PDB file of C-alpha atoms and ligand atoms in Angstrom:
ATOM      1  CA  ASP E   1     107.105  50.898 228.159  1.00  0.00           C
ATOM      2  CA  ALA E   2     104.530  53.539 227.075  1.00  0.00           C
ATOM      3  CA  HIS E   3     104.656  55.020 223.219  1.00  0.00           C
ATOM      4  CA  GLY E   4     101.992  57.672 224.011  1.00  0.00           C
ATOM      5  CA  LEU E   5     100.500  59.682 227.526  1.00  0.00           C
ATOM      6  CA  ILE E   6      97.362  61.111 227.446  1.00  0.00           C
ATOM      7  CA  THR E   7      98.445  63.844 230.711  1.00  0.00           C
ATOM      8  CA  MET E   8      96.383  66.451 232.853  1.00  0.00           C
ATOM      9  CA  LEU E   9      97.648  69.564 234.084  1.00  0.00           C
ATOM     10  CA  PHE E  10      98.805  68.306 237.662  1.00  0.00           C
ATOM     11  CA  ASP E  11     101.235  65.532 235.727  1.00  0.00           C
ATOM     12  CA  LYS E  12     104.567  66.707 236.056  1.00  0.00           C
ATOM     13  CA  VAL E  13     105.968  65.509 233.219  1.00  0.00           C
ATOM     14  CA  ASP E  14     109.907  66.271 233.489  1.00  0.00           C
ATOM     15  CA  ARG E  15     113.250  65.008 232.329  1.00  0.00           C
ATOM     16  CA  ILE E  16     113.125  62.208 234.938  1.00  0.00           C
ATOM     17  CA  LEU E  17     109.445  61.339 233.723  1.00  0.00           C
ATOM     18  CA  ILE E  18     110.922  61.287 230.173  1.00  0.00           C
ATOM     19  CA  ASP E  19     113.904  59.558 230.741  1.00  0.00           C
ATOM     20  CA  SER E  20     112.120  56.600 232.064  1.00  0.00           C
ATOM     21  CA  CYS E  21     109.824  56.022 229.186  1.00  0.00           C
ATOM     22  CA  GLN E  22     112.111  55.272 226.449  1.00  0.00           C
ATOM     23  CA  LYS E  23     109.627  54.229 223.479  1.00  0.00           C
ATOM     24  CA  LEU E  24     107.981  58.054 224.299  1.00  0.00           C
ATOM     25  CA  CYS E  25     106.729  59.615 220.847  1.00  0.00           C
ATOM     26  CA  VAL E  26     104.181  61.304 221.974  1.00  0.00           C
ATOM     27  CA  ILE E  27     103.130  63.562 225.330  1.00  0.00           C
ATOM     28  CA  SER E  28      99.034  64.402 224.836  1.00  0.00           C
ATOM     29  CA  ASN E  29      98.266  67.138 227.528  1.00  0.00           C
ATOM     30  CA  CYS E  30      94.523  67.155 228.153  1.00  0.00           C
ATOM     31  CA  ALA E  31      94.350  71.029 228.460  1.00  0.00           C
ATOM     32  CA  VAL E  32      95.557  74.051 226.752  1.00  0.00           C
ATOM     33  CA  GLY E  33      98.172  75.021 229.008  1.00  0.00           C
ATOM     34  CA  THR E  34     101.366  72.833 228.839  1.00  0.00           C
ATOM     35  CA  GLU E  35     103.525  74.204 232.097  1.00  0.00           C
ATOM     36  CA  ASN E  36     103.446  70.773 233.800  1.00  0.00           C
ATOM     37  CA  ILE E  37     105.667  69.817 230.661  1.00  0.00           C
ATOM     38  CA  ASP E  38     109.435  70.174 230.450  1.00  0.00           C
ATOM     39  CA  ILE E  39     108.872  70.900 226.390  1.00  0.00           C
ATOM     40  CA  PRO E  40     112.408  71.874 225.353  1.00  0.00           C
ATOM     41  CA  TYR E  41     113.471  68.429 226.983  1.00  0.00           C
ATOM     42  CA  ALA E  42     111.139  66.500 225.013  1.00  0.00           C
ATOM     43  CA  THR E  43     111.578  68.237 221.668  1.00  0.00           C
ATOM     44  CA  LYS E  44     115.088  67.251 222.548  1.00  0.00           C
ATOM     45  CA  LYS E  45     114.275  63.713 222.647  1.00  0.00           C
ATOM     46  CA  ARG E  46     112.307  63.907 219.342  1.00  0.00           C
ATOM     47  CA  ILE E  47     109.012  63.853 221.343  1.00  0.00           C
ATOM     48  CA  PHE E  48     105.788  65.436 219.904  1.00  0.00           C
ATOM     49  CA  VAL E  49     103.732  67.651 222.711  1.00  0.00           C
ATOM     50  CA  THR E  50     100.353  68.303 222.170  1.00  0.00           C
ATOM     51  CA  ASN E  51      97.462  69.905 223.746  1.00  0.00           C
ATOM     52  CA  THR E  52      93.819  71.023 223.168  1.00  0.00           C
ATOM     53  CA  PRO E  53      93.235  74.711 222.031  1.00  0.00           C
ATOM     54  CA  GLY E  54      90.287  76.211 221.090  1.00  0.00           C
ATOM     55  CA  VAL E  55      87.210  73.908 222.425  1.00  0.00           C
ATOM     56  CA  LEU E  56      87.681  75.394 225.783  1.00  0.00           C
ATOM     57  CA  THR E  57      87.215  78.990 225.029  1.00  0.00           C
ATOM     58  CA  GLU E  58      84.114  79.866 225.183  1.00  0.00           C
ATOM     59  CA  THR E  59      83.343  77.949 228.282  1.00  0.00           C
ATOM     60  CA  THR E  60      86.231  79.429 230.266  1.00  0.00           C
ATOM     61  CA  ALA E  61      84.955  82.743 229.251  1.00  0.00           C
ATOM     62  CA  ASP E  62      81.525  81.996 230.879  1.00  0.00           C
ATOM     63  CA  LEU E  63      82.946  80.980 233.685  1.00  0.00           C
ATOM     64  CA  ALA E  64      85.166  84.719 233.606  1.00  0.00           C
ATOM     65  CA  TRP E  65      81.862  86.128 233.543  1.00  0.00           C
ATOM     66  CA  ALA E  66      79.979  83.551 236.479  1.00  0.00           C
ATOM     67  CA  LEU E  67      83.016  85.055 238.513  1.00  0.00           C
ATOM     68  CA  ILE E  68      82.513  89.060 238.026  1.00  0.00           C
ATOM     69  CA  LEU E  69      78.794  88.723 238.370  1.00  0.00           C
ATOM     70  CA  SER E  70      79.154  86.983 241.526  1.00  0.00           C
ATOM     71  CA  VAL E  71      81.626  88.702 243.324  1.00  0.00           C
ATOM     72  CA  SER E  72      80.478  91.533 242.467  1.00  0.00           C
ATOM     73  CA  ARG E  73      76.300  91.001 243.245  1.00  0.00           C
ATOM     74  CA  ARG E  74      77.841  88.969 246.148  1.00  0.00           C
ATOM     75  CA  VAL E  75      75.871  86.014 244.707  1.00  0.00           C
ATOM     76  CA  VAL E  76      77.441  83.377 247.317  1.00  0.00           C
ATOM     77  CA  GLU E  77      77.593  85.675 249.994  1.00  0.00           C
ATOM     78  CA  GLY E  78      73.749  85.918 249.696  1.00  0.00           C
ATOM     79  CA  ASP E  79      73.201  82.350 249.295  1.00  0.00           C
ATOM     80  CA  THR E  80      75.499  81.276 252.471  1.00  0.00           C
ATOM     81  CA  PHE E  81      73.113  84.352 254.390  1.00  0.00           C
ATOM     82  CA  LEU E  82      69.706  82.907 253.181  1.00  0.00           C
ATOM     83  CA  ARG E  83      70.762  78.912 254.156  1.00  0.00           C
ATOM     84  CA  ASP E  84      72.301  80.270 257.703  1.00  0.00           C
ATOM     85  CA  GLY E  85      68.603  81.290 258.432  1.00  0.00           C
ATOM     86  CA  LYS E  86      69.471  85.121 258.391  1.00  0.00           C
ATOM     87  CA  PHE E  87      67.491  86.478 255.895  1.00  0.00           C
ATOM     88  CA  ILE E  88      64.331  87.999 257.521  1.00  0.00           C
ATOM     89  CA  GLY E  89      63.273  90.164 255.315  1.00  0.00           C
ATOM     90  CA  TRP E  90      64.351  93.022 252.522  1.00  0.00           C
ATOM     91  CA  ARG E  91      66.694  96.031 253.766  1.00  0.00           C
ATOM     92  CA  PRO E  92      67.611  98.876 251.974  1.00  0.00           C
ATOM     93  CA  SER E  93      71.737  98.098 252.318  1.00  0.00           C
ATOM     94  CA  LEU E  94      71.359  94.441 252.781  1.00  0.00           C
ATOM     95  CA  LEU E  95      74.368  92.806 251.145  1.00  0.00           C
ATOM     96  CA  LEU E  96      74.782  95.933 248.650  1.00  0.00           C
ATOM     97  CA  GLY E  97      77.314  95.411 245.293  1.00  0.00           C
ATOM     98  CA  VAL E  98      78.751  97.338 242.713  1.00  0.00           C
ATOM     99  CA  ASN E  99      76.924  97.560 239.169  1.00  0.00           C
ATOM    100  CA  VAL E 100      78.658  95.618 236.024  1.00  0.00           C
ATOM    101  CA  TYR E 101      76.436  97.389 233.412  1.00  0.00           C
ATOM    102  CA  GLY E 102      78.094 100.254 231.727  1.00  0.00           C
ATOM    103  CA  LYS E 103      81.506  99.920 233.466  1.00  0.00           C
ATOM    104  CA  THR E 104      85.242  99.235 232.007  1.00  0.00           C
ATOM    105  CA  LEU E 105      86.445  96.164 231.516  1.00  0.00           C
ATOM    106  CA  GLY E 106      90.122  95.287 231.391  1.00  0.00           C
ATOM    107  CA  ILE E 107      91.522  92.393 229.949  1.00  0.00           C
ATOM    108  CA  TYR E 108      95.180  91.075 230.864  1.00  0.00           C
ATOM    109  CA  GLY E 109      95.902  88.916 228.071  1.00  0.00           C
ATOM    110  CA  MET E 110      93.894  89.303 224.910  1.00  0.00           C
ATOM    111  CA  GLY E 111      94.119  85.768 223.413  1.00  0.00           C
ATOM    112  CA  ARG E 112      91.312  83.454 222.607  1.00  0.00           C
ATOM    113  CA  ILE E 113      89.754  83.081 225.649  1.00  0.00           C
ATOM    114  CA  GLY E 114      90.107  87.004 226.225  1.00  0.00           C
ATOM    115  CA  THR E 115      88.403  88.175 223.192  1.00  0.00           C
ATOM    116  CA  ALA E 116      85.631  85.442 223.962  1.00  0.00           C
ATOM    117  CA  VAL E 117      85.368  87.338 227.312  1.00  0.00           C
ATOM    118  CA  SER E 118      85.099  90.798 225.881  1.00  0.00           C
ATOM    119  CA  ARG E 119      82.716  89.850 223.393  1.00  0.00           C
ATOM    120  CA  ARG E 120      79.877  89.080 226.073  1.00  0.00           C
ATOM    121  CA  ALA E 121      81.022  93.144 227.465  1.00  0.00           C
ATOM    122  CA  LYS E 122      78.868  93.961 224.341  1.00  0.00           C
ATOM    123  CA  GLY E 123      75.763  93.256 226.327  1.00  0.00           C
ATOM    124  CA  PHE E 124      76.592  94.816 229.165  1.00  0.00           C
ATOM    125  CA  ASP E 125      77.422  97.590 227.730  1.00  0.00           C
ATOM    126  CA  MET E 126      81.334  97.544 228.765  1.00  0.00           C
ATOM    127  CA  GLN E 127      84.245 100.164 227.411  1.00  0.00           C
ATOM    128  CA  VAL E 128      86.739  97.055 226.712  1.00  0.00           C
ATOM    129  CA  ILE E 129      90.740  97.799 227.231  1.00  0.00           C
ATOM    130  CA  TYR E 130      93.087  95.173 227.345  1.00  0.00           C
ATOM    131  CA  HIS E 131      96.702  94.854 227.702  1.00  0.00           C
ATOM    132  CA  ASN E 132      98.724  92.045 226.284  1.00  0.00           C
ATOM    133  CA  ARG E 133     102.503  91.298 224.299  1.00  0.00           C
ATOM    134  CA  ARG E 134     101.351  91.852 221.165  1.00  0.00           C
ATOM    135  CA  ARG E 135      97.913  94.113 220.071  1.00  0.00           C
ATOM    136  CA  ASN E 136      95.178  92.398 218.867  1.00  0.00           C
ATOM    137  CA  GLU E 137      93.677  94.204 215.730  1.00  0.00           C
ATOM    138  CA  GLU E 138      90.867  91.748 215.102  1.00  0.00           C
ATOM    139  CA  VAL E 139      89.316  92.412 218.259  1.00  0.00           C
ATOM    140  CA  GLU E 140      89.860  96.056 218.278  1.00  0.00           C
ATOM    141  CA  ARG E 141      87.873  96.142 214.803  1.00  0.00           C
ATOM    142  CA  GLU E 142      85.380  93.831 216.504  1.00  0.00           C
ATOM    143  CA  ILE E 143      84.765  94.705 219.562  1.00  0.00           C
ATOM    144  CA  ARG E 144      86.408  98.268 219.652  1.00  0.00           C
ATOM    145  CA  ALA E 145      88.376  97.313 222.608  1.00  0.00           C
ATOM    146  CA  LYS E 146      91.287  99.842 223.203  1.00  0.00           C
ATOM    147  CA  TYR E 147      94.555  98.749 223.561  1.00  0.00           C
ATOM    148  CA  VAL E 148      96.534 100.445 226.758  1.00  0.00           C
ATOM    149  CA  ASP E 149      99.734  99.860 228.799  1.00  0.00           C
ATOM    150  CA  PHE E 150      99.847  97.977 231.908  1.00  0.00           C
ATOM    151  CA  PRO E 151      99.473 100.845 234.168  1.00  0.00           C
ATOM    152  CA  THR E 152      96.107 101.991 232.437  1.00  0.00           C
ATOM    153  CA  LEU E 153      94.929  98.724 232.887  1.00  0.00           C
ATOM    154  CA  LEU E 154      95.639  98.911 236.676  1.00  0.00           C
ATOM    155  CA  ARG E 155      94.287 102.567 236.682  1.00  0.00           C
ATOM    156  CA  GLU E 156      90.967 102.233 234.396  1.00  0.00           C
ATOM    157  CA  SER E 157      89.667  99.219 234.839  1.00  0.00           C
ATOM    158  CA  ASP E 158      86.218  98.214 237.165  1.00  0.00           C
ATOM    159  CA  PHE E 159      86.472  94.497 236.653  1.00  0.00           C
ATOM    160  CA  LEU E 160      90.299  93.363 235.864  1.00  0.00           C
ATOM    161  CA  VAL E 161      89.733  89.591 234.296  1.00  0.00           C
ATOM    162  CA  ILE E 162      92.966  87.581 233.543  1.00  0.00           C
ATOM    163  CA  THR E 163      92.994  85.403 230.901  1.00  0.00           C
ATOM    164  CA  ALA E 164      97.187  85.456 230.254  1.00  0.00           C
ATOM    165  CA  PRO E 165      98.757  82.582 230.158  1.00  0.00           C
ATOM    166  CA  LEU E 166     101.937  81.903 232.357  1.00  0.00           C
ATOM    167  CA  ASN E 167     105.085  82.930 230.959  1.00  0.00           C
ATOM    168  CA  GLU E 168     108.131  84.914 232.093  1.00  0.00           C
ATOM    169  CA  GLU E 169     106.445  88.197 231.658  1.00  0.00           C
ATOM    170  CA  SER E 170     103.072  87.319 233.447  1.00  0.00           C
ATOM    171  CA  GLN E 171     104.958  85.452 236.741  1.00  0.00           C
ATOM    172  CA  GLY E 172     103.706  87.780 240.104  1.00  0.00           C
ATOM    173  CA  ARG E 173     102.537  90.435 237.315  1.00  0.00           C
ATOM    174  CA  PHE E 174      99.824  91.365 239.843  1.00  0.00           C
ATOM    175  CA  GLY E 175     100.844  92.088 243.719  1.00  0.00           C
ATOM    176  CA  ILE E 176     100.779  94.980 246.220  1.00  0.00           C
ATOM    177  CA  GLU E 177     101.978  97.842 244.435  1.00  0.00           C
ATOM    178  CA  GLU E 178      99.884  96.665 240.953  1.00  0.00           C
ATOM    179  CA  PHE E 179      96.715  96.646 243.679  1.00  0.00           C
ATOM    180  CA  ARG E 180      97.388  99.707 245.168  1.00  0.00           C
ATOM    181  CA  LYS E 181      96.883 101.229 241.436  1.00  0.00           C
ATOM    182  CA  MET E 182      93.392  99.875 241.662  1.00  0.00           C
ATOM    183  CA  LYS E 183      90.357 101.438 241.845  1.00  0.00           C
ATOM    184  CA  ARG E 184      89.362 100.807 245.238  1.00  0.00           C
ATOM    185  CA  THR E 185      85.975 100.030 243.951  1.00  0.00           C
ATOM    186  CA  ALA E 186      87.640  96.892 241.334  1.00  0.00           C
ATOM    187  CA  VAL E 187      87.465  93.316 240.775  1.00  0.00           C
ATOM    188  CA  ILE E 188      89.809  91.135 239.713  1.00  0.00           C
ATOM    189  CA  VAL E 189      89.008  87.440 238.245  1.00  0.00           C
ATOM    190  CA  ASN E 190      91.892  85.043 237.303  1.00  0.00           C
ATOM    191  CA  VAL E 191      90.619  82.821 234.817  1.00  0.00           C
ATOM    192  CA  GLY E 192      94.539  82.683 233.694  1.00  0.00           C
ATOM    193  CA  ARG E 193      97.180  80.710 236.086  1.00  0.00           C
ATOM    194  CA  GLY E 194      97.427  81.226 239.393  1.00  0.00           C
ATOM    195  CA  GLN E 195     101.380  82.412 239.208  1.00  0.00           C
ATOM    196  CA  ILE E 196     100.147  85.282 238.196  1.00  0.00           C
ATOM    197  CA  ILE E 197      99.351  86.750 240.992  1.00  0.00           C
ATOM    198  CA  LYS E 198     100.710  86.998 244.186  1.00  0.00           C
ATOM    199  CA  GLU E 199      98.107  85.399 246.493  1.00  0.00           C
ATOM    200  CA  LYS E 200      99.386  86.446 249.613  1.00  0.00           C
ATOM    201  CA  GLU E 201      99.718  90.190 248.999  1.00  0.00           C
ATOM    202  CA  LEU E 202      96.096  89.981 247.243  1.00  0.00           C
ATOM    203  CA  ALA E 203      94.426  88.518 250.326  1.00  0.00           C
ATOM    204  CA  PHE E 204      96.200  91.637 252.347  1.00  0.00           C
ATOM    205  CA  ALA E 205      94.581  93.824 249.588  1.00  0.00           C
ATOM    206  CA  LEU E 206      90.919  92.443 249.969  1.00  0.00           C
ATOM    207  CA  LYS E 207      91.388  92.478 253.472  1.00  0.00           C
ATOM    208  CA  GLU E 208      92.367  96.400 253.520  1.00  0.00           C
ATOM    209  CA  GLY E 209      89.775  97.083 251.211  1.00  0.00           C
ATOM    210  CA  ILE E 210      92.561  98.398 248.680  1.00  0.00           C
ATOM    211  CA  ILE E 211      90.300  96.363 245.879  1.00  0.00           C
ATOM    212  CA  TRP E 212      86.471  95.738 246.244  1.00  0.00           C
ATOM    213  CA  GLY E 213      86.916  92.124 245.376  1.00  0.00           C
ATOM    214  CA  ALA E 214      88.145  88.802 243.626  1.00  0.00           C
ATOM    215  CA  GLY E 215      86.625  85.759 241.689  1.00  0.00           C
ATOM    216  CA  PHE E 216      89.637  82.995 241.632  1.00  0.00           C
ATOM    217  CA  ASP E 217      89.577  79.671 239.443  1.00  0.00           C
ATOM    218  CA  VAL E 218      93.291  79.408 239.528  1.00  0.00           C
ATOM    219  CA  TYR E 219      95.550  79.513 242.367  1.00  0.00           C
ATOM    220  CA  GLU E 220      99.832  79.913 242.669  1.00  0.00           C
ATOM    221  CA  ARG E 221     100.518  76.336 244.708  1.00  0.00           C
ATOM    222  CA  GLU E 222      97.494  74.848 243.562  1.00  0.00           C
ATOM    223  CA  PRO E 223      95.888  72.957 244.974  1.00  0.00           C
ATOM    224  CA  ILE E 224      97.147  74.821 247.695  1.00  0.00           C
ATOM    225  CA  VAL E 225      94.973  77.883 248.160  1.00  0.00           C
ATOM    226  CA  GLU E 226      96.406  80.645 250.199  1.00  0.00           C
ATOM    227  CA  GLU E 227      94.928  80.752 254.068  1.00  0.00           C
ATOM    228  CA  GLY E 228      94.471  84.714 254.147  1.00  0.00           C
ATOM    229  CA  LEU E 229      92.058  84.424 251.019  1.00  0.00           C
ATOM    230  CA  LEU E 230      90.050  81.935 252.785  1.00  0.00           C
ATOM    231  CA  ASN E 231      88.185  84.157 255.067  1.00  0.00           C
ATOM    232  CA  LEU E 232      87.384  86.348 252.984  1.00  0.00           C
ATOM    233  CA  LYS E 233      84.073  87.183 252.306  1.00  0.00           C
ATOM    234  CA  ASN E 234      84.898  89.732 248.908  1.00  0.00           C
ATOM    235  CA  ALA E 235      86.567  86.770 247.022  1.00  0.00           C
ATOM    236  CA  VAL E 236      84.933  83.642 245.324  1.00  0.00           C
ATOM    237  CA  LEU E 237      87.074  80.637 245.236  1.00  0.00           C
ATOM    238  CA  ILE E 238      86.450  77.783 242.761  1.00  0.00           C
ATOM    239  CA  PRO E 239      88.282  74.708 242.283  1.00  0.00           C
ATOM    240  CA  HIS E 240      89.735  75.452 238.585  1.00  0.00           C
ATOM    241  CA  LEU E 241      87.026  74.808 236.997  1.00  0.00           C
ATOM    242  CA  GLY E 242      87.275  76.529 233.842  1.00  0.00           C
ATOM    243  CA  SER E 243      86.680  74.231 231.377  1.00  0.00           C
ATOM    244  CA  ALA E 244      84.532  71.717 233.422  1.00  0.00           C
ATOM    245  CA  THR E 245      81.591  71.190 231.478  1.00  0.00           C
ATOM    246  CA  GLU E 246      80.289  67.870 230.041  1.00  0.00           C
ATOM    247  CA  GLU E 247      80.272  69.335 226.352  1.00  0.00           C
ATOM    248  CA  THR E 248      83.743  70.342 226.340  1.00  0.00           C
ATOM    249  CA  ARG E 249      85.430  68.079 228.770  1.00  0.00           C
ATOM    250  CA  THR E 250      84.632  65.379 226.519  1.00  0.00           C
ATOM    251  CA  LYS E 251      85.539  66.994 223.418  1.00  0.00           C
ATOM    252  CA  MET E 252      89.069  67.885 225.237  1.00  0.00           C
ATOM    253  CA  ALA E 253      89.656  63.858 225.385  1.00  0.00           C
ATOM    254  CA  ASP E 254      88.710  63.195 222.148  1.00  0.00           C
ATOM    255  CA  ILE E 255      91.069  66.089 220.805  1.00  0.00           C
ATOM    256  CA  ALA E 256      93.668  64.145 223.479  1.00  0.00           C
ATOM    257  CA  ILE E 257      92.812  60.640 222.109  1.00  0.00           C
ATOM    258  CA  GLU E 258      93.329  61.461 218.825  1.00  0.00           C
ATOM    259  CA  ASN E 259      96.210  63.599 218.980  1.00  0.00           C
ATOM    260  CA  VAL E 260      98.027  60.210 220.450  1.00  0.00           C
ATOM    261  CA  ILE E 261      95.965  58.405 217.621  1.00  0.00           C
ATOM    262  CA  LEU E 262      97.684  60.405 214.858  1.00  0.00           C
ATOM    263  CA  ALA E 263     101.556  60.486 216.484  1.00  0.00           C
ATOM    264  CA  LEU E 264     101.470  56.858 216.737  1.00  0.00           C
ATOM    265  CA  SER E 265     100.386  55.968 213.421  1.00  0.00           C
ATOM    266  CA  GLY E 266     103.292  58.208 211.709  1.00  0.00           C
ATOM    267  CA  ASN E 267     101.542  61.408 211.048  1.00  0.00           C
ATOM    268  CA  ILE E 268     101.581  65.199 212.896  1.00  0.00           C
ATOM    269  CA  PRO E 269      99.466  65.255 215.288  1.00  0.00           C
ATOM    270  CA  LYS E 270      96.824  68.726 214.537  1.00  0.00           C
ATOM    271  CA  ASN E 271      97.810  70.235 217.796  1.00  0.00           C
ATOM    272  CA  LEU E 272     101.368  70.100 217.896  1.00  0.00           C
ATOM    273  CA  VAL E 273     103.060  72.552 220.711  1.00  0.00           C
ATOM    274  CA  ASN E 274     106.385  71.754 220.007  1.00  0.00           C
ATOM    275  CA  PRO E 275     106.742  72.334 216.272  1.00  0.00           C
ATOM    276  CA  LYS E 276     110.404  72.513 216.047  1.00  0.00           C
ATOM    277  CA  VAL E 277     110.529  68.805 216.752  1.00  0.00           C
ATOM    278  CA  LEU E 278     109.846  68.721 213.218  1.00  0.00           C
ATOM    279  CA  GLY E 279     113.229  69.574 212.699  1.00  0.00           C
ATOM    280  CA  GLU E 280     114.486  67.083 214.757  1.00  0.00           C
ATOM    281  CA  ASN E 281     114.950  63.417 213.032  1.00  0.00           C
ATOM    282  CA  LYS E 282     111.300  62.079 214.162  1.00  0.00           C
ATOM    283  CA  LYS E 283     111.212  58.534 215.706  1.00  0.00           C
ATOM    284  CA  SER E 284     109.162  56.391 213.426  1.00  0.00           C
TER     285      SER E 284
HETATM  286  C1  LIG R   1      93.438  74.152 230.222  1.00  0.00           C
HETATM  287  O1  LIG R   1      93.173  73.431 229.708  1.00  0.00           O
HETATM  288  O2  LIG R   1      94.857  74.704 230.784  1.00  0.00           O
HETATM  289  C2  LIG R   1      93.025  74.627 231.915  1.00  0.00           C
HETATM  290  O3  LIG R   1      93.533  75.302 232.731  1.00  0.00           O
HETATM  291  C3  LIG R   1      92.345  73.288 232.481  1.00  0.00           C
HETATM  292  O4  LIG R   1      91.110  73.386 231.484  1.00  0.00           O
END
């Protein structure tokens, strides 16, 4: 009987669900990503689909940096080491990491989150290179980020941060062939979508020292995590926390509710993902 649905990323909104909601006018996803929803089918059924863009950009960029720093400076390993009672004194070669300052930051997917991650790199005096479907001239002007082709991104990044959404081009884009083209000292961080990286192949690359480390917030078969990653000390793995702050999750919830209220009161919701629906004969 629902006229509106508020859904989370893990709620699969497929044809079966949509067909079982005969009165449905709006599906309001409480996330920026919408790959859990069959958008073409919702559009065909004249249902608005909305998301919560913008409000989680800075929060997710902060988390990308938390991963960059914790992998490169072995923060999680250090914490475990100390709690295990192994800290018996300063040693010159204890838990050596890699420098971040002055290195090259590579961004795969220079949208809102990629831009926010890049801005933070200024404080680390990093050179920023990026690869994206389209050039982002604003970011090139603002932070002197340099557009490069995909092989150059792989070859030159010291820290490669994935902020791209999942689409035909990004799906499975990083596998063993790509890791072999990266520096042995490189760190890869994924705050975009899990299916962009072939996790089994990443686990192999990390184990064999083909790349230096990885920081992950999203997984290929979420919430299942590739077993091979779980025992690796050079991987920092966190449970999809990109937007997880009190402030941001509250804003996301407010936006999700507002989108439903607008749609159900006969207005066009602010964060419409399927504007094509407007061309259809909208339900009243
Ligand atoms: C999103 O919004 O798509 C994030 O992955 C969860 O906050």
